[in-house]
XYZ file of C-alpha atoms in Angstrom:
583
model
C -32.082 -44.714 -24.931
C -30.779 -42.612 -22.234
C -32.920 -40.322 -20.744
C -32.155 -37.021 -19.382
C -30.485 -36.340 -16.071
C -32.400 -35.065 -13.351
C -30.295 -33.344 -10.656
C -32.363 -30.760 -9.818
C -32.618 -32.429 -6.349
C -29.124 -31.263 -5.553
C -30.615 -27.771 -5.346
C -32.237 -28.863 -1.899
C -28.699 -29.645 -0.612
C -27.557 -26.442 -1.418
C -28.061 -22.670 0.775
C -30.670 -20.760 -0.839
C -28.438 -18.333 -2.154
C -26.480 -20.622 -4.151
C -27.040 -21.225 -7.424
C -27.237 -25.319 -9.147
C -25.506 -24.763 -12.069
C -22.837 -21.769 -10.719
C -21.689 -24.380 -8.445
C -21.636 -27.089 -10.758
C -19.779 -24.853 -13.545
C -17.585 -23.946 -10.314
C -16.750 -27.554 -9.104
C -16.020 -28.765 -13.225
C -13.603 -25.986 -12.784
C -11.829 -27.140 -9.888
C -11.919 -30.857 -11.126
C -10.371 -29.666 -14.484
C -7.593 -27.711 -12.490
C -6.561 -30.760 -10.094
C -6.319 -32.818 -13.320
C -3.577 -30.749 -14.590
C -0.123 -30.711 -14.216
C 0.845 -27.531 -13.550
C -1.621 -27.872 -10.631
C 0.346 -30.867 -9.184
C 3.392 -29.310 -10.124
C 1.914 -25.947 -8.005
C 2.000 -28.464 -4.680
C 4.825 -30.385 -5.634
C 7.528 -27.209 -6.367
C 8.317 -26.189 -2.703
C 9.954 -30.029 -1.996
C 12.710 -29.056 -4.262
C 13.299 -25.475 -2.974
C 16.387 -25.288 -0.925
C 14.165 -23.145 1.442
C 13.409 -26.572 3.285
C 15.927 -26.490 5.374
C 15.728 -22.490 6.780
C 13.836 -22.515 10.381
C 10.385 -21.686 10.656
C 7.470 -21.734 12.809
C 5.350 -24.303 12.242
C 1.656 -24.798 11.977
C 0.022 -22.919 10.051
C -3.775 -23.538 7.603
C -3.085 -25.464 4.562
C -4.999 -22.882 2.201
C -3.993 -19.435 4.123
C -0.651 -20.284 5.850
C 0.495 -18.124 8.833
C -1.388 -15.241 6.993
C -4.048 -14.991 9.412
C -1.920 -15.138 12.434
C 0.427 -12.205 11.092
C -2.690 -10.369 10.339
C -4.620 -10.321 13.360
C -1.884 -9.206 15.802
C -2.920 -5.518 17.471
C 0.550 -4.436 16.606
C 1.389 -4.166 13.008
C 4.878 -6.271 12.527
C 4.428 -8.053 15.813
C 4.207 -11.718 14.547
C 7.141 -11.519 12.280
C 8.815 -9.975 15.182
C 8.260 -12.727 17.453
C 9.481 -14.959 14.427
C 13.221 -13.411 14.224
C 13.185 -13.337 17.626
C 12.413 -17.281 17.619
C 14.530 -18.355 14.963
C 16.902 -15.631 14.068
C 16.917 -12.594 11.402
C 16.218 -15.429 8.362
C 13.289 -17.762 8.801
C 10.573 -18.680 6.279
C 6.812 -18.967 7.131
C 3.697 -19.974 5.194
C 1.615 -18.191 2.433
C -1.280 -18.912 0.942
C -1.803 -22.620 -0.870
C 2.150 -22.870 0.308
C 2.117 -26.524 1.671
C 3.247 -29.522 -0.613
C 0.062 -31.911 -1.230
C 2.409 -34.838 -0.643
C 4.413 -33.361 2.095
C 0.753 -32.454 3.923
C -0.570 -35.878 3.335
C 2.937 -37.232 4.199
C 2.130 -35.277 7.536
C -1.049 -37.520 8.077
C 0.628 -40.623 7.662
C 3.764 -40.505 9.105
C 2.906 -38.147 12.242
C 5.874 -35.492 11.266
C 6.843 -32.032 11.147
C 7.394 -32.442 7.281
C 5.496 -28.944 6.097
C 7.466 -26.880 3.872
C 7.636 -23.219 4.285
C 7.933 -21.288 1.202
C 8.304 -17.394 1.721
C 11.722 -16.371 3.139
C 11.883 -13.024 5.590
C 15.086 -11.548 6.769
C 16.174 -8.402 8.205
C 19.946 -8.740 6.992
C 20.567 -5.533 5.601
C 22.771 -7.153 2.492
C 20.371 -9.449 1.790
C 17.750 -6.896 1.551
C 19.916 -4.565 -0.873
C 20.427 -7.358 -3.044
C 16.647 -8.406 -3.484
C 15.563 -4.233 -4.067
C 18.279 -4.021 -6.176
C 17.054 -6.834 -8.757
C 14.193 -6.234 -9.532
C 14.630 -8.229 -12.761
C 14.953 -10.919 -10.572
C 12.587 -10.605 -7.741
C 9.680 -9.367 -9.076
C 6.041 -8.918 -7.779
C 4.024 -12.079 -7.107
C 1.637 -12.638 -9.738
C -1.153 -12.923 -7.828
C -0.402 -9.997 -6.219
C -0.296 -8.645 -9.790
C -3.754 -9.927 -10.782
C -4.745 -8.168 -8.009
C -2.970 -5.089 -8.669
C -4.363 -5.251 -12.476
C -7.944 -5.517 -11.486
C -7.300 -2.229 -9.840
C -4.797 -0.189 -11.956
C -4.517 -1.537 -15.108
C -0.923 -1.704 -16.481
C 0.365 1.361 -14.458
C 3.664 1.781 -13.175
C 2.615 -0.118 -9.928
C 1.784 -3.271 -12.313
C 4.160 -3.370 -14.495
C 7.747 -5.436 -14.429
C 11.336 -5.816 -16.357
C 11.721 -3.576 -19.308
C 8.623 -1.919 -19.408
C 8.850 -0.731 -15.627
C 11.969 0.282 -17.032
C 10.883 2.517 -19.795
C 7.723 4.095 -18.265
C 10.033 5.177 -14.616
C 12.263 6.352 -16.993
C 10.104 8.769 -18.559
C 7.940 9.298 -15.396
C 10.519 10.149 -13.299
C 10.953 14.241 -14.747
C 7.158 14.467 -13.734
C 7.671 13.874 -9.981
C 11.222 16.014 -10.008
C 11.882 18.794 -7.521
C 10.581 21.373 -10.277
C 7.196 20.075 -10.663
C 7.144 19.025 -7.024
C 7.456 22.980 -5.876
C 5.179 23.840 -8.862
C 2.448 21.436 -7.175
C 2.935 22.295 -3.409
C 0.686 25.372 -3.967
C -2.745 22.602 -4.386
C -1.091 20.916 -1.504
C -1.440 23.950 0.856
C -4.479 25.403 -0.591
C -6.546 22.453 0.449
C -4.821 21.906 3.115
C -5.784 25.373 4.520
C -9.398 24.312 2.929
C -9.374 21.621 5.664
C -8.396 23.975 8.276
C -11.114 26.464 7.530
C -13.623 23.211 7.858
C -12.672 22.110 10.862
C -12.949 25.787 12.348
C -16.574 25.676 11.630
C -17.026 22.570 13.327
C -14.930 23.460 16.185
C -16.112 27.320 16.473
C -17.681 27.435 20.143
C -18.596 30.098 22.942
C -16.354 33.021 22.478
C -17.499 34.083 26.141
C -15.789 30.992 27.247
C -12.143 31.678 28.576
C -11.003 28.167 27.410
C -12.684 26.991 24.037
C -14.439 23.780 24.308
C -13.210 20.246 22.735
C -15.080 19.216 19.517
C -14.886 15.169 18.574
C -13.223 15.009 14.583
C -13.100 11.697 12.675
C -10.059 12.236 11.233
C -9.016 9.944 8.934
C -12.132 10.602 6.470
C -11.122 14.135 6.370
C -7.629 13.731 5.428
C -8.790 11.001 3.129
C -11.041 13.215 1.650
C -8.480 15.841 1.498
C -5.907 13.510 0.113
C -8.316 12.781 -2.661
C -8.847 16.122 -3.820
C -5.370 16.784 -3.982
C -4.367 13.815 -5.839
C -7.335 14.810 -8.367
C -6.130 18.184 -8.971
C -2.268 17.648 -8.716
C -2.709 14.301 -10.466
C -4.688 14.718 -13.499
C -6.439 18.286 -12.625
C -10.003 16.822 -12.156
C -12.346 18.185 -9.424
C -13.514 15.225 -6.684
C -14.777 18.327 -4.275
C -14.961 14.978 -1.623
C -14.113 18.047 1.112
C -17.529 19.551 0.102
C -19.669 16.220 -0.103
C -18.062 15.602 3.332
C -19.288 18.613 4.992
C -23.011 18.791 3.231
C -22.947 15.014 4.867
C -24.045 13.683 1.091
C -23.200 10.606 -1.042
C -22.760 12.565 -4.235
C -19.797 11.584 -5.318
C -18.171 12.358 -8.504
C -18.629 9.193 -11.285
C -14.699 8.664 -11.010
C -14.741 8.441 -7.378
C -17.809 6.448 -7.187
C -16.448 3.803 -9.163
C -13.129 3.963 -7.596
C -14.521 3.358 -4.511
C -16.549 0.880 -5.797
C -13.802 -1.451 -7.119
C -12.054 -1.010 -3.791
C -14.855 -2.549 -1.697
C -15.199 -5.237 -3.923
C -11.091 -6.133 -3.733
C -11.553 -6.262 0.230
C -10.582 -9.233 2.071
C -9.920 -12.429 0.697
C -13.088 -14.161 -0.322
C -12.412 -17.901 -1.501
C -13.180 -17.634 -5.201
C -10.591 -14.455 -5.088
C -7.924 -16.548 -3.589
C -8.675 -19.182 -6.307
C -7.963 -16.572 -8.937
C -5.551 -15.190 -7.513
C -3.231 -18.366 -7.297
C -5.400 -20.602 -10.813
C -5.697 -18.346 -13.333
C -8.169 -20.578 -14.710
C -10.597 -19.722 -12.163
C -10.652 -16.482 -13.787
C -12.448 -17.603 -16.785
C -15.741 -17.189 -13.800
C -17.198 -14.053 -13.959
C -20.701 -14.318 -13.101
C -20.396 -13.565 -9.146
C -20.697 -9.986 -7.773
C -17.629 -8.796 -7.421
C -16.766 -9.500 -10.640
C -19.511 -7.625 -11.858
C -18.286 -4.826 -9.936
C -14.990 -4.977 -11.400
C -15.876 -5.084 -14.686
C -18.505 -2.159 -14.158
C -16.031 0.083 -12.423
C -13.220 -0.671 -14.421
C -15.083 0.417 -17.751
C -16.063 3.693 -15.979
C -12.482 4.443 -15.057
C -11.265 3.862 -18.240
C -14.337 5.663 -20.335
C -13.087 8.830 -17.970
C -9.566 7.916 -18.276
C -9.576 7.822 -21.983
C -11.886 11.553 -21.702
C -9.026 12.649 -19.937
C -6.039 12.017 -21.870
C -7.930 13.183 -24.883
C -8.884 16.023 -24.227
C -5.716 17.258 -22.343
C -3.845 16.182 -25.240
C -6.018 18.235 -27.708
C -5.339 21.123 -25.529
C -2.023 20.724 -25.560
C -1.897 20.427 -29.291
C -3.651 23.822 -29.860
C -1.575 25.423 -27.699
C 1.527 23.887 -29.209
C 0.370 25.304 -32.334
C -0.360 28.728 -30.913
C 2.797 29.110 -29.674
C 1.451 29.071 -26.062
C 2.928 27.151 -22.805
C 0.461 25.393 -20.723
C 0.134 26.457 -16.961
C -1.053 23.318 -16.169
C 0.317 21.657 -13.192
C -0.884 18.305 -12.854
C 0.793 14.962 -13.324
C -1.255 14.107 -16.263
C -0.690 16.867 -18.540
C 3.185 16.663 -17.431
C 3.126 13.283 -19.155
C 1.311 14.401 -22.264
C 3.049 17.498 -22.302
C 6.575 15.318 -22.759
C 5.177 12.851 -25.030
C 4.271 15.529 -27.624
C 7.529 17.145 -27.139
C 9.116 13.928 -27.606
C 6.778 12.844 -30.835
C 7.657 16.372 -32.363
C 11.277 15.319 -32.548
C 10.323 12.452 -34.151
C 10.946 10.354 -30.610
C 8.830 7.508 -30.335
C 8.970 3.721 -29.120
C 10.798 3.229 -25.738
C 11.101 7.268 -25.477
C 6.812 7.796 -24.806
C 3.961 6.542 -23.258
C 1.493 5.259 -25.149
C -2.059 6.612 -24.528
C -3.185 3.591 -22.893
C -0.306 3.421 -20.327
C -0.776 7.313 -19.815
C -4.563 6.243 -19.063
C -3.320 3.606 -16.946
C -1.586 5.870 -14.292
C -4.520 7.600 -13.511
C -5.595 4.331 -11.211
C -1.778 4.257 -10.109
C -1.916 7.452 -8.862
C -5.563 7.402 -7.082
C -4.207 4.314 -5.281
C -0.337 5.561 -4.404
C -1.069 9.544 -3.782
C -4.183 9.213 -1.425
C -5.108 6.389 0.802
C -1.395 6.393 1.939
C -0.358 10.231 2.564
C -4.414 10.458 4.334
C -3.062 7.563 6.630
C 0.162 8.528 7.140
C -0.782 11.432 8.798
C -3.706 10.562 10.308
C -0.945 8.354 12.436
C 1.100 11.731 12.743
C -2.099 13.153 14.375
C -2.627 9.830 16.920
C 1.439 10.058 17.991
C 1.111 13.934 18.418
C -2.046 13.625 20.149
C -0.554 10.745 22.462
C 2.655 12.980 23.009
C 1.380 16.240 23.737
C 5.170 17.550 24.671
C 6.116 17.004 20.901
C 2.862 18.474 19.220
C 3.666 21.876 21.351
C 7.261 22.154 20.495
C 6.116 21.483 16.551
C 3.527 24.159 17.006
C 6.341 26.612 18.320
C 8.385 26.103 15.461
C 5.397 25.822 12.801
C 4.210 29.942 14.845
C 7.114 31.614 14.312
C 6.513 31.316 10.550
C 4.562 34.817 9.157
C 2.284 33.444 6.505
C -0.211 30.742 6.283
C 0.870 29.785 2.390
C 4.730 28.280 2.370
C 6.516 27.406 -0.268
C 8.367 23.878 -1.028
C 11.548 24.977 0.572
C 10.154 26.836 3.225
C 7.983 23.411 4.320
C 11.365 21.616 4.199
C 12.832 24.014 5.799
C 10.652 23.537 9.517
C 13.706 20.868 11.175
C 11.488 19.969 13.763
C 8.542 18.901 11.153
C 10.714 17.347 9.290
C 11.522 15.212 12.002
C 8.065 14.565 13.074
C 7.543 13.039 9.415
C 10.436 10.804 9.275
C 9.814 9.192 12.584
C 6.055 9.139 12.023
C 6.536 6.702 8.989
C 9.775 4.867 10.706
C 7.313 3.927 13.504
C 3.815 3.504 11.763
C 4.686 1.554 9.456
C 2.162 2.859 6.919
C 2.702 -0.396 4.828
C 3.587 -3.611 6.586
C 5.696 -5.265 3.695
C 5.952 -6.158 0.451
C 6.725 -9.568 -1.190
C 9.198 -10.770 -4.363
C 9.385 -13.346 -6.180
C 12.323 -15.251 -8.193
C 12.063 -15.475 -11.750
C 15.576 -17.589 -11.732
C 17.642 -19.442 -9.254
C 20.210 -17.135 -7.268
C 22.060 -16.805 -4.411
C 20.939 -14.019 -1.742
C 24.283 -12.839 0.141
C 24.401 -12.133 3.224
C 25.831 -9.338 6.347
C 25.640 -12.398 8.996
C 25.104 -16.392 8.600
C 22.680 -17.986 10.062
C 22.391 -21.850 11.129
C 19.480 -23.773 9.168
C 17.583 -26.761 11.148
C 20.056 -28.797 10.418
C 23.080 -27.010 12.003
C 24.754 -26.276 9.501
C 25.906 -22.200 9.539
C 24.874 -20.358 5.943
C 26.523 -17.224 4.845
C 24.473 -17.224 1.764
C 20.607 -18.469 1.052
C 20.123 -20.181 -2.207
C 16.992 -19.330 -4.403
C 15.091 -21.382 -6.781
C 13.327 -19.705 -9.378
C 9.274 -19.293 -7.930
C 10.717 -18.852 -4.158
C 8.989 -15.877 -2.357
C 11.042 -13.350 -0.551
C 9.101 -11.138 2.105
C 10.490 -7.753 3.166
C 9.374 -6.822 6.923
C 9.315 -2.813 5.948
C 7.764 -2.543 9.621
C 9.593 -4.586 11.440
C 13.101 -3.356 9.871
C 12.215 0.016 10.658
C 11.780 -0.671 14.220
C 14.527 -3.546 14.668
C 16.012 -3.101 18.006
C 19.710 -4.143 16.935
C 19.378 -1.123 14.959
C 17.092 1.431 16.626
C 18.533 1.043 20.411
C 15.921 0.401 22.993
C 13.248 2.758 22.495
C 12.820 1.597 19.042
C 9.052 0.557 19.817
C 8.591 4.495 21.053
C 7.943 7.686 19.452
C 10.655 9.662 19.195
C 11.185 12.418 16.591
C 14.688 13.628 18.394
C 16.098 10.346 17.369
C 16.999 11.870 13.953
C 19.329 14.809 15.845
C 21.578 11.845 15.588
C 20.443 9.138 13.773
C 21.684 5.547 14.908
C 24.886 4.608 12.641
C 23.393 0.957 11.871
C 20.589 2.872 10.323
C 22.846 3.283 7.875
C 22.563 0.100 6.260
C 19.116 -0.323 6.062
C 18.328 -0.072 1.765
C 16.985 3.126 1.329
C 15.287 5.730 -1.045
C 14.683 8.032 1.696
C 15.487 8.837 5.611
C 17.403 5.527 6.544
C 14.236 3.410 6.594
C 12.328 1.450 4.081
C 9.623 3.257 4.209
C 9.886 3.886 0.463
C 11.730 0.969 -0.025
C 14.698 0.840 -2.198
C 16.312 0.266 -5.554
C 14.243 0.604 -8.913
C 11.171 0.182 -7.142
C 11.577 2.833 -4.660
C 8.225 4.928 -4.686
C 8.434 7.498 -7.920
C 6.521 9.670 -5.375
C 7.894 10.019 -2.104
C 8.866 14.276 -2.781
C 4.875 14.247 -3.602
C 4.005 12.414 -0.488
C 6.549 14.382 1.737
C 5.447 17.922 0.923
C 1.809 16.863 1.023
C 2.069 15.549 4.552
C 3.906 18.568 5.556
C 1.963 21.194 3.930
C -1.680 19.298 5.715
C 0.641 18.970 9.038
C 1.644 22.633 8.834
C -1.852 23.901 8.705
C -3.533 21.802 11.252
C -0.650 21.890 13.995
C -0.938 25.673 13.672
C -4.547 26.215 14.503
C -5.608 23.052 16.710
C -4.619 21.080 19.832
C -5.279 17.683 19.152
C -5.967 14.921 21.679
C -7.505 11.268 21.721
C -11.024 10.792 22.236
C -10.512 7.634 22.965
C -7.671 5.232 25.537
C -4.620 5.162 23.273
C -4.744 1.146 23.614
C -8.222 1.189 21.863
C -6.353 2.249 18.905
C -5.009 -0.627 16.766
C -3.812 -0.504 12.746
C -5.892 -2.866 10.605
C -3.522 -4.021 7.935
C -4.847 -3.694 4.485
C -3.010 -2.172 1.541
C -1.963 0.395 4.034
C -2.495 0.135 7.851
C -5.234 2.323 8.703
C -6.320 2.896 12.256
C -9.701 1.394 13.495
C -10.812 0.885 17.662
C -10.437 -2.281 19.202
C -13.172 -2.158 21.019
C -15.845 -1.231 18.015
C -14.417 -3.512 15.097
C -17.587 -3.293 13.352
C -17.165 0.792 12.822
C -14.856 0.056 10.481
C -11.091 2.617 9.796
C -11.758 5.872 12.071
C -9.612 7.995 14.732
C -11.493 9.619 16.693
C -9.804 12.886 17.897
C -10.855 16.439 20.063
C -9.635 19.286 18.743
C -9.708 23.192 19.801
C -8.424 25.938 18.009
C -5.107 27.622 19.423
């Protein structure tokens, strides 16, 4: 009779913070997933992608790729930039898990540079058009969309083919020029709230004929600034993060808390996320922490999600009935607002949003309305403070203006702020890239051929269906070829006359790729426009800004945007330190 089996001893093997049968449950996991063909199949795919034979570097860690090298750089687009300058404007590099299992263990045996690369970047302008321009076709990674999903649900940001096509569609009114202007008084109320805080901090000696320098963190004020914004103009709920930032407490709202929550958790690119991310049979485990997390803060977000649409939609409904229009302003009720209208005229099916995909966007726009306009111009604020000749002449111009409240047109009006903006994101590069996939074979054409590593010269690059595409948003946007020779500097009087090459670049906005292009382009870029000007307009006009620290100490840390953090005091985590003075 067999007796039970004792492997208890294991446990000694094993770090004290590890648990026996987590690890066991784990490593039957992983067994069952090498067992299976669509895990050989995984490894085995990228020998039959045409992709083979397009120049690359080599090297590169079997499980992360060249991701760690591209990521580490001080310069945000530098290692791709080295790459076109190595092997021309199409190469491919490695991603994560890229490397054939036969091709890496042919590497072993026979000695050879055998490795196949399997994400293609280019900066041919063609080529780009054509992959923004199908989205169909080159969709989002799935991984990339697990990840997304964890975080937003099936928002607009998730979502792919046909039903990205229906909810833009009926999104798109919401973010129009109309509600835009409607929206840019929140915009420059709290930005003039931020103004009035940074006052107190900065009020000093008034028998002093110069006033004194006060040292700001910046980018957690105009993140929490960002935040309240989104929450009013978004879905008209009250984070008051300005208010918790002054009084120096934690008590955040429960929304924001849980937000913030799930964020931390999604950082950085633990091993058992990576496994999930690529085997979505690893996501059957769901005992370790940040899972946990997840789940916890995802239920909160959706319990106040749900509260949300409900009761804005009850609202609505009483005052449909009372004959009353809403003053509302907010994203939110903009949404419910038209899917009433559209149910009352008996619309319905690919002509609304159901009330979980209205819940859905109120993730979506937490994620794209605030970490990204609070970092885009905290880097306005580091190139101003750095250029000290540009932040007076935009002070001039932003003077001469009577009143402290503009309007829409009258932000959009300021030429030199406008010009600030657009080369503050051309520069920046506020997010590094973004990646495709194929979902069928094609053919990518192209502006110029390039010669593959076999000599042959390509005017076209053939796809096979699963073949990553990368687009180099940062590096396109300072391309020499295109930008002349001060492309690498800061220069707002560039867009007097704009290079004519700039021209081709795809484009929703400003002859950069900042917003990318095609169906895809960001639904909010008018949102994220006026905000930055309307925050940019009330800080030039009161304070001098300057570094507090050497301009070199200042590098981005690429993350879903690329926030600025100091070289030399890693461990502090995203922060620009700035002085400030009122004028």
């Amino acid at each position: 009779m067999l007796q039970k089996l004792d492997i208890s001893w294991i446990q000694e093997y094993l770090p004290a913070s590890v648990d026996l049968k987590q690890t066991i449950l784990l490593g039957s996991l992983g067994l069952a997933v090498f067992s299976s063909g669509h895990f050989i199949w995984f490894f085995m795919k990228p020998l039959f992608s045409p992709m083979r034979s397009i120049k690359g570097p080599p090297g590169g860690s079997f499980v992360l790729g060249h991701m760690p090298l591209s990521r580490k750089v001080p310069t945000v687009g530098a290692w791709h930039r080295d790459q076109l300058q190595k092997y021309g404007h199409v190469f491919v590099f490695k991603v994560l898990f890229n490397v054939s299992l036969l091709v890496y263990l042919l590497q072993r045996v026979c000695a050879e540079k055998l490795g196949q690369q399997n994400r293609l970047c280019t900066t041919d302008p063609k080529a780009l058009q054509h992959v923004l321009n199908n989205s169909f076709i080159y969709q989002k990674p799935s991984e990339g969309r697990y990840i997304l999903s964890r975080l937003l649900g099936n928002g607009l940001l998730f979502v792919e083919g046909d039903v990205h096509k229906r909810q833009r569609r009926i999104m798109n009114p919401a973010f129009g020029t109309l509600h835009i202007r409607e929206m840019t008084e929140i915009f420059v109320s709290k930005s003039n709230e931020l103004r009035d805080i940074l006052k107190k901090l900065s009020t000093s000696d008034s028998s002093r004929e110069t006033p004194e320098w006060t040292p700001v963190e910046m980018l957690s004020h105009l993140s929490c600034t960002t935040l309240d914004i989104i929450g009013l103009a978004g879905f008209n709920y009250r984070f008051d993060s300005l208010d918790h930032l002054v009084r120096g407490d934690r008590d955040e709202s429960e929304l924001s808390f849980a937000f913030s929550q799930i964020l931390n958790a999604m950082g950085g690119f633990a091993f058992l996320v990576i496994l999930k991310m690529w085997f979505p049979i690893f996501r059957l485990i769901q005992f370790d922490r940040r899972s946990r997390i997840e789940r916890s803060s995802q239920k909160t977000i959706q319990t106040i999600g749900r509260k949300l649409v409900e009761e804005r939609k009850q609202a609505l409904k009483q005052e449909m009935e009372k004959g009353q229009v809403s003053k509302a302003k907010d994203l939110l009720t903009l949404l419910i607002r038209a899917n009433l209208a559209e149910s009352g005229t008996g619309g319905q099916g690919d002509k609304t949003l159901s009330d979980e995909e209205v819940m859905n966007q109120i993730p979506t726009f937490l994620v794209a309305g605030h970490e990204t306009t609070s970092t885009a111009t905290t880097w306005a604020l580091y190139s101003l403070a750095s250029h000290p000749d540009v932040q007076t002449k935009l002070r001039e111009e932003l003077l001469a203006f009577p009143s402290d409240t503009p309007t829409m047109e009258e932000l959009n009006g300021f030429e030199y702020l406008d010009r600030v903006v657009r080369e503050t994101l051309r520069y920046h590069g506020i997010v590094q890239g973004t990646a495709r996939v194929a979902e069928q074979d094609d053919v990518i054409p192209l502006e110029r051929p390039f010669t593959d590593k076999y000599g042959v010269l390509r005017h076209e690059i053939k796809i096979k269906k699963g073949d990553g595409v990368f687009i180099p948003i940062r590096v396109v946007n300072t391309l020499q070829e295109i930008w002349g020779d001060d492309s690498e500097e800061f220069n707002p009087d560039r867009w007097l006359d704009p290079p004519k090459r700039s021209a081709s670049i795809p484009s929703a906005w400003g002859n950069q790729l900042s917003f990318i292009a095609g169906p895809r382009a960001c639904i909010g870029l008018r949102f994220a426009l006026v905000e930055m000007k309307a925050l940019l307009f009330a800080l030039i006009r009161s304070f001098e800004f300057k570094l507090a620290v050497d301009a070199d100490d200042v590098i981005g840390k690429v993350g879903i945007v690329t926030r600025p953090a100091l070289r030399s005091r890693p461990e502090e985590g995203h922060q620009l330190p700035l002085l400030i003075r009122q004028v």
